[in-house]
mmCIF file of C-alpha atoms in Angstrom:
data_model
loop_
_atom_site.group_PDB
_atom_site.id
_atom_site.type_symbol
_atom_site.label_atom_id
_atom_site.label_comp_id
_atom_site.label_asym_id
_atom_site.label_seq_id
_atom_site.Cartn_x
_atom_site.Cartn_y
_atom_site.Cartn_z
ATOM 1 C CA MET A 1 0.000 0.000 0.000
ATOM 2 C CA ASN A 2 1.332 3.410 -0.908
ATOM 3 C CA ASP A 3 1.977 6.325 1.457
ATOM 4 C CA PRO A 4 -1.122 8.545 1.294
ATOM 5 C CA GLY A 5 0.966 11.632 1.968
ATOM 6 C CA GLY A 6 3.511 10.966 -0.763
ATOM 7 C CA ASP A 7 3.917 11.614 -4.444
ATOM 8 C CA THR A 8 2.270 8.293 -5.343
ATOM 9 C CA ALA A 9 -1.074 9.229 -3.791
ATOM 10 C CA GLU A 10 -0.893 12.663 -5.378
ATOM 11 C CA GLN A 11 -0.349 11.121 -8.816
ATOM 12 C CA GLN A 12 -3.138 8.586 -8.275
ATOM 13 C CA ALA A 13 -5.502 11.398 -7.281
ATOM 14 C CA TYR A 14 -4.539 13.349 -10.414
ATOM 15 C CA ILE A 15 -5.179 10.338 -12.664
ATOM 16 C CA THR A 16 -8.486 9.593 -10.930
ATOM 17 C CA ARG A 17 -9.700 13.193 -11.393
ATOM 18 C CA PHE A 18 -8.739 13.138 -15.060
ATOM 19 C CA LEU A 19 -10.499 9.840 -15.820
ATOM 20 C CA LEU A 20 -13.782 10.537 -14.000
ATOM 21 C CA ASP A 21 -15.623 11.687 -17.135
ATOM 22 C CA TYR A 22 -15.176 8.244 -18.693
ATOM 23 C CA THR A 23 -17.695 6.769 -16.276
ATOM 24 C CA ALA A 24 -20.229 8.432 -18.621
ATOM 25 C CA VAL A 25 -18.241 8.834 -21.863
ATOM 26 C CA PRO A 26 -17.258 5.491 -23.479
ATOM 27 C CA LEU A 27 -13.602 4.558 -23.553
ATOM 28 C CA ALA A 28 -14.217 2.435 -26.634
ATOM 29 C CA GLY A 29 -17.454 1.023 -28.070
ATOM 30 C CA GLY A 30 -19.598 0.023 -25.116
ATOM 31 C CA THR A 31 -16.749 -0.030 -22.595
ATOM 32 C CA PHE A 32 -16.699 2.506 -19.767
ATOM 33 C CA LEU A 33 -14.562 3.302 -16.743
ATOM 34 C CA ARG A 34 -15.919 1.481 -13.693
ATOM 35 C CA GLY A 35 -13.147 2.189 -11.221
ATOM 36 C CA VAL A 36 -9.598 3.297 -10.474
ATOM 37 C CA LEU A 37 -7.898 1.203 -7.797
ATOM 38 C CA PRO A 38 -4.759 2.629 -6.154
ATOM 39 C CA ALA A 39 -1.969 0.035 -5.918
ATOM 40 C CA ARG A 40 1.711 0.253 -5.019
ATOM 41 C CA ASP A 41 3.390 2.298 -7.776
ATOM 42 C CA ALA A 42 0.419 1.690 -10.104
ATOM 43 C CA VAL A 43 -3.224 2.328 -10.793
ATOM 44 C CA ARG A 44 -5.605 -0.479 -11.683
ATOM 45 C CA VAL A 45 -8.032 0.898 -14.235
ATOM 46 C CA VAL A 46 -11.300 -1.069 -14.075
ATOM 47 C CA THR A 47 -13.441 -1.254 -17.204
ATOM 48 C CA GLY A 48 -16.768 -2.797 -18.152
ATOM 49 C CA ALA A 49 -20.182 -2.080 -19.593
ATOM 50 C CA ALA A 50 -21.984 1.106 -18.538
ATOM 51 C CA ASP A 51 -23.839 -0.558 -15.645
ATOM 52 C CA ALA A 52 -21.424 -3.406 -14.846
ATOM 53 C CA VAL A 53 -20.686 -3.937 -11.160
ATOM 54 C CA ALA A 54 -20.246 -7.723 -10.731
ATOM 55 C CA PRO A 55 -16.563 -8.785 -10.682
ATOM 56 C CA HIS A 56 -17.018 -11.227 -13.582
ATOM 57 C CA GLU A 57 -18.298 -8.328 -15.716
ATOM 58 C CA LEU A 58 -15.209 -6.195 -15.048
ATOM 59 C CA VAL A 59 -11.505 -6.260 -15.870
ATOM 60 C CA ALA A 60 -8.685 -4.411 -14.108
ATOM 61 C CA TYR A 61 -5.641 -3.224 -16.061
ATOM 62 C CA GLU A 62 -2.613 -2.509 -13.856
ATOM 63 C CA VAL A 63 -0.768 0.494 -15.292
ATOM 64 C CA PRO A 64 2.581 1.513 -13.743
ATOM 65 C CA LEU A 65 2.912 5.094 -12.545
ATOM 66 C CA SER A 66 6.344 5.590 -14.127
ATOM 67 C CA ASP A 67 7.775 4.877 -17.576
ATOM 68 C CA GLU A 68 10.986 3.058 -18.539
ATOM 69 C CA ASP A 69 12.944 6.226 -17.717
ATOM 70 C CA GLU A 70 11.369 6.375 -14.241
ATOM 71 C CA GLU A 71 9.435 9.486 -15.219
ATOM 72 C CA PRO A 72 5.835 9.827 -13.918
ATOM 73 C CA VAL A 73 3.238 8.871 -16.529
ATOM 74 C CA THR A 74 0.560 11.433 -17.349
ATOM 75 C CA ALA A 75 -3.181 10.939 -17.020
ATOM 76 C CA PRO A 76 -3.786 11.451 -20.784
ATOM 77 C CA LEU A 77 -1.294 8.658 -21.454
ATOM 78 C CA VAL A 78 -3.059 6.341 -18.988
ATOM 79 C CA LEU A 79 -6.295 7.130 -20.830
ATOM 80 C CA ALA A 80 -4.701 6.425 -24.232
ATOM 81 C CA TRP A 81 -3.296 3.082 -23.073
ATOM 82 C CA THR A 82 -6.613 2.105 -21.487
ATOM 83 C CA ARG A 83 -8.457 2.930 -24.698
ATOM 84 C CA THR A 84 -6.088 0.695 -26.675
ATOM 85 C CA LEU A 85 -6.670 -2.152 -24.231
ATOM 86 C CA ALA A 86 -10.440 -1.640 -24.186
ATOM 87 C CA SER A 87 -10.520 -1.708 -27.995
ATOM 88 C CA GLY A 88 -8.878 -5.126 -28.297
ATOM 89 C CA PRO A 89 -9.515 -8.678 -27.102
ATOM 90 C CA LEU A 90 -9.137 -9.446 -23.422
ATOM 91 C CA PRO A 91 -5.633 -10.854 -22.819
ATOM 92 C CA HIS A 92 -5.407 -14.165 -20.985
ATOM 93 C CA THR A 93 -4.575 -13.906 -17.311
ATOM 94 C CA ASP A 94 -4.655 -16.157 -14.282
ATOM 95 C CA ALA A 95 -4.303 -13.207 -11.906
ATOM 96 C CA THR A 96 -7.283 -11.681 -10.115
ATOM 97 C CA VAL A 97 -7.947 -8.864 -7.693
ATOM 98 C CA MET A 98 -11.210 -8.613 -5.745
ATOM 99 C CA SER A 99 -12.441 -11.476 -7.992
ATOM 100 C CA MET A 100 -11.802 -9.421 -11.171
ATOM 101 C CA PRO A 101 -9.345 -10.489 -13.891
ATOM 102 C CA LEU A 102 -6.128 -8.490 -13.399
ATOM 103 C CA ILE A 103 -4.038 -7.645 -16.478
ATOM 104 C CA PRO A 104 -0.499 -6.309 -15.847
ATOM 105 C CA VAL A 105 0.214 -3.745 -18.588
ATOM 106 C CA ASP A 106 3.616 -3.551 -20.294
ATOM 107 C CA THR A 107 3.557 0.069 -21.376
ATOM 108 C CA THR A 108 6.894 -0.261 -23.198
ATOM 109 C CA VAL A 109 5.223 -2.230 -25.985
ATOM 110 C CA LEU A 110 1.663 -0.858 -25.814
ATOM 111 C CA GLU A 111 0.716 1.704 -28.459
ATOM 112 C CA PRO A 112 -1.409 4.519 -26.993
ATOM 113 C CA ALA A 113 -4.628 5.296 -28.845
ATOM 114 C CA ASP A 114 -5.124 8.674 -30.484
ATOM 115 C CA SER A 115 -7.190 11.310 -28.718
ATOM 116 C CA SER A 116 -10.861 11.409 -29.657
ATOM 117 C CA HIS A 117 -13.015 14.476 -30.322
ATOM 118 C CA ALA A 118 -14.646 13.845 -26.934
ATOM 119 C CA ASP A 119 -11.212 13.960 -25.267
ATOM 120 C CA GLN A 120 -10.466 17.341 -26.814
ATOM 121 C CA ALA A 121 -13.855 18.735 -25.856
ATOM 122 C CA LEU A 122 -13.465 17.528 -22.283
ATOM 123 C CA ARG A 123 -10.003 19.091 -22.116
ATOM 124 C CA VAL A 124 -11.451 22.487 -23.021
ATOM 125 C CA LEU A 125 -14.372 22.165 -20.599
ATOM 126 C CA ARG A 126 -12.237 20.917 -17.690
ATOM 127 C CA THR A 127 -9.762 23.747 -18.127
ATOM 128 C CA LEU A 128 -12.506 26.348 -17.993
ATOM 129 C CA ALA A 129 -14.727 24.744 -15.361
ATOM 130 C CA TRP A 130 -12.018 23.309 -13.071
ATOM 131 C CA PRO A 131 -8.924 25.499 -13.382
ATOM 132 C CA PHE A 132 -5.747 24.254 -11.769
ATOM 133 C CA VAL A 133 -5.292 25.193 -8.122
ATOM 134 C CA GLU A 134 -2.190 24.732 -5.987
ATOM 135 C CA ALA A 135 -4.010 23.181 -3.018
ATOM 136 C CA PRO A 136 -5.405 19.723 -3.897
ATOM 137 C CA PRO A 137 -8.694 18.532 -2.400
ATOM 138 C CA SER A 138 -8.446 17.076 1.086
ATOM 139 C CA PRO A 139 -8.868 14.232 1.656
ATOM 140 C CA ALA A 140 -7.510 13.318 -1.786
ATOM 141 C CA LEU A 141 -9.651 10.903 -3.806
ATOM 142 C CA CYS A 142 -7.081 8.346 -4.998
ATOM 143 C CA GLY A 143 -9.532 5.901 -6.545
ATOM 144 C CA PHE A 144 -13.040 4.498 -6.634
ATOM 145 C CA LEU A 145 -15.016 1.428 -7.655
ATOM 146 C CA PHE A 146 -18.694 0.990 -8.485
ATOM 147 C CA THR A 147 -19.911 -1.780 -6.168
ATOM 148 C CA GLY A 148 -23.622 -1.781 -7.015
ATOM 149 C CA GLN A 149 -26.237 0.096 -9.022
ATOM 150 C CA ASP A 150 -26.655 2.399 -6.016
ATOM 151 C CA SER A 151 -23.268 2.224 -4.286
ATOM 152 C CA MET A 152 -19.571 2.826 -4.694
ATOM 153 C CA ARG A 153 -16.320 2.541 -2.755
ATOM 154 C CA LEU A 154 -14.115 5.629 -2.461
ATOM 155 C CA TYR A 155 -10.373 5.431 -1.738
ATOM 156 C CA LEU A 156 -9.280 8.466 0.277
ATOM 157 C CA ALA A 157 -5.873 9.517 1.590
ATOM 158 C CA VAL A 158 -6.034 10.050 5.344
ATOM 159 C CA GLU A 159 -2.661 10.979 6.814
ATOM 160 C CA LYS A 160 -3.148 9.526 10.283
ATOM 161 C CA ALA A 161 -4.355 6.205 8.853
ATOM 162 C CA GLY A 162 -0.944 5.345 7.386
ATOM 163 C CA GLY A 163 -2.606 4.388 4.118
ATOM 164 C CA LEU A 164 -5.824 4.760 2.186
ATOM 165 C CA ILE A 165 -9.299 4.545 3.707
ATOM 166 C CA ALA A 166 -11.997 2.828 1.641
ATOM 167 C CA ALA A 167 -15.377 4.447 2.282
ATOM 168 C CA ASP A 168 -18.507 2.645 1.094
ATOM 169 C CA VAL A 169 -21.319 5.069 0.240
ATOM 170 C CA GLN A 170 -24.801 5.019 -1.224
ATOM 171 C CA LEU A 171 -25.516 7.176 -4.279
ATOM 172 C CA THR A 172 -29.029 8.044 -3.112
ATOM 173 C CA GLY A 173 -30.396 9.504 0.098
ATOM 174 C CA ALA A 174 -28.879 12.459 1.935
ATOM 175 C CA LEU A 175 -25.862 12.629 -0.371
ATOM 176 C CA THR A 176 -25.147 16.346 0.113
ATOM 177 C CA ALA A 177 -24.994 15.915 3.890
ATOM 178 C CA LEU A 178 -22.807 12.824 3.564
ATOM 179 C CA LEU A 179 -20.297 14.571 1.300
ATOM 180 C CA ALA A 180 -20.076 17.487 3.704
ATOM 181 C CA ALA A 181 -19.456 15.158 6.643
ATOM 182 C CA LEU A 182 -17.209 12.689 4.799
ATOM 183 C CA PRO A 183 -13.813 14.233 5.725
ATOM 184 C CA SER A 184 -14.582 14.007 9.447
ATOM 185 C CA LEU A 185 -16.366 10.640 9.280
ATOM 186 C CA ILE A 186 -13.477 8.800 7.658
ATOM 187 C CA GLY A 187 -11.113 10.183 10.299
ATOM 188 C CA GLU A 188 -13.082 8.592 13.164
ATOM 189 C CA GLU A 189 -10.950 5.603 14.082
ATOM 190 C CA GLU A 190 -13.815 3.808 15.805
ATOM 191 C CA ARG A 191 -15.404 3.408 12.366
ATOM 192 C CA TRP A 192 -12.347 1.717 10.853
ATOM 193 C CA VAL A 193 -12.477 -1.994 10.074
ATOM 194 C CA THR A 194 -10.106 -4.273 8.170
ATOM 195 C CA ASP A 195 -11.297 -5.572 4.803
ATOM 196 C CA THR A 196 -9.069 -8.513 3.921
ATOM 197 C CA SER A 197 -10.754 -8.832 0.511
ATOM 198 C CA ASP A 198 -9.476 -5.431 -0.634
ATOM 199 C CA PRO A 199 -5.692 -4.943 -0.975
ATOM 200 C CA HIS A 200 -6.080 -1.282 -1.952
ATOM 201 C CA CYS A 201 -6.787 0.107 1.538
ATOM 202 C CA VAL A 202 -5.557 -0.192 5.108
ATOM 203 C CA HIS A 203 -9.009 0.371 6.621
ATOM 204 C CA ALA A 204 -12.601 0.445 5.403
ATOM 205 C CA VAL A 205 -15.524 2.532 6.628
ATOM 206 C CA ASP A 206 -19.156 1.645 5.959
ATOM 207 C CA LEU A 207 -21.157 4.842 5.400
ATOM 208 C CA THR A 208 -23.958 3.244 3.382
ATOM 209 C CA THR A 209 -26.447 3.670 6.214
ATOM 210 C CA TRP A 210 -25.205 7.043 7.489
#
């Protein structure tokens, strides 16, 4: 598990922010982004159909956070690689994570896909609507995964936790109140439990009934 206060978490948060639109905009054909899982020195980009949530309907591509020259990879490059992978046949793998097929990605031989018109439009809109600011959001959202038609798991960097906290939330109900309270709720240690099925967090917090 990566250090939530370090450069790795910051890069994962940057990639997650950049890819969010592709939960609604297709990556390729009928394939959409269904999650970004923060791993050690990597992100696991989860893809599937627009409403896929069951592990057997999803696939996770593990993309390293640095290139062969040890330089940090950019979010647009992660998107381009993911689009190439989503456009082709599913490679064979015996590896799994959280019951999903896990595909390690060799970026030295993978050709990134060209940008689409949607990519360019989103670049313009993001720049105008969400201009760059020096202070990143806190807690930083380092990843997420759709876990049901009405639920998702958020991976948040909490300094005192010594790793990432996975917060399970409902997408209906008093969502505005939950989002306002989320930073304090995930810091309450009495809520922390260990989820041995999820290697992407050090603690989990169930906020689905909050």
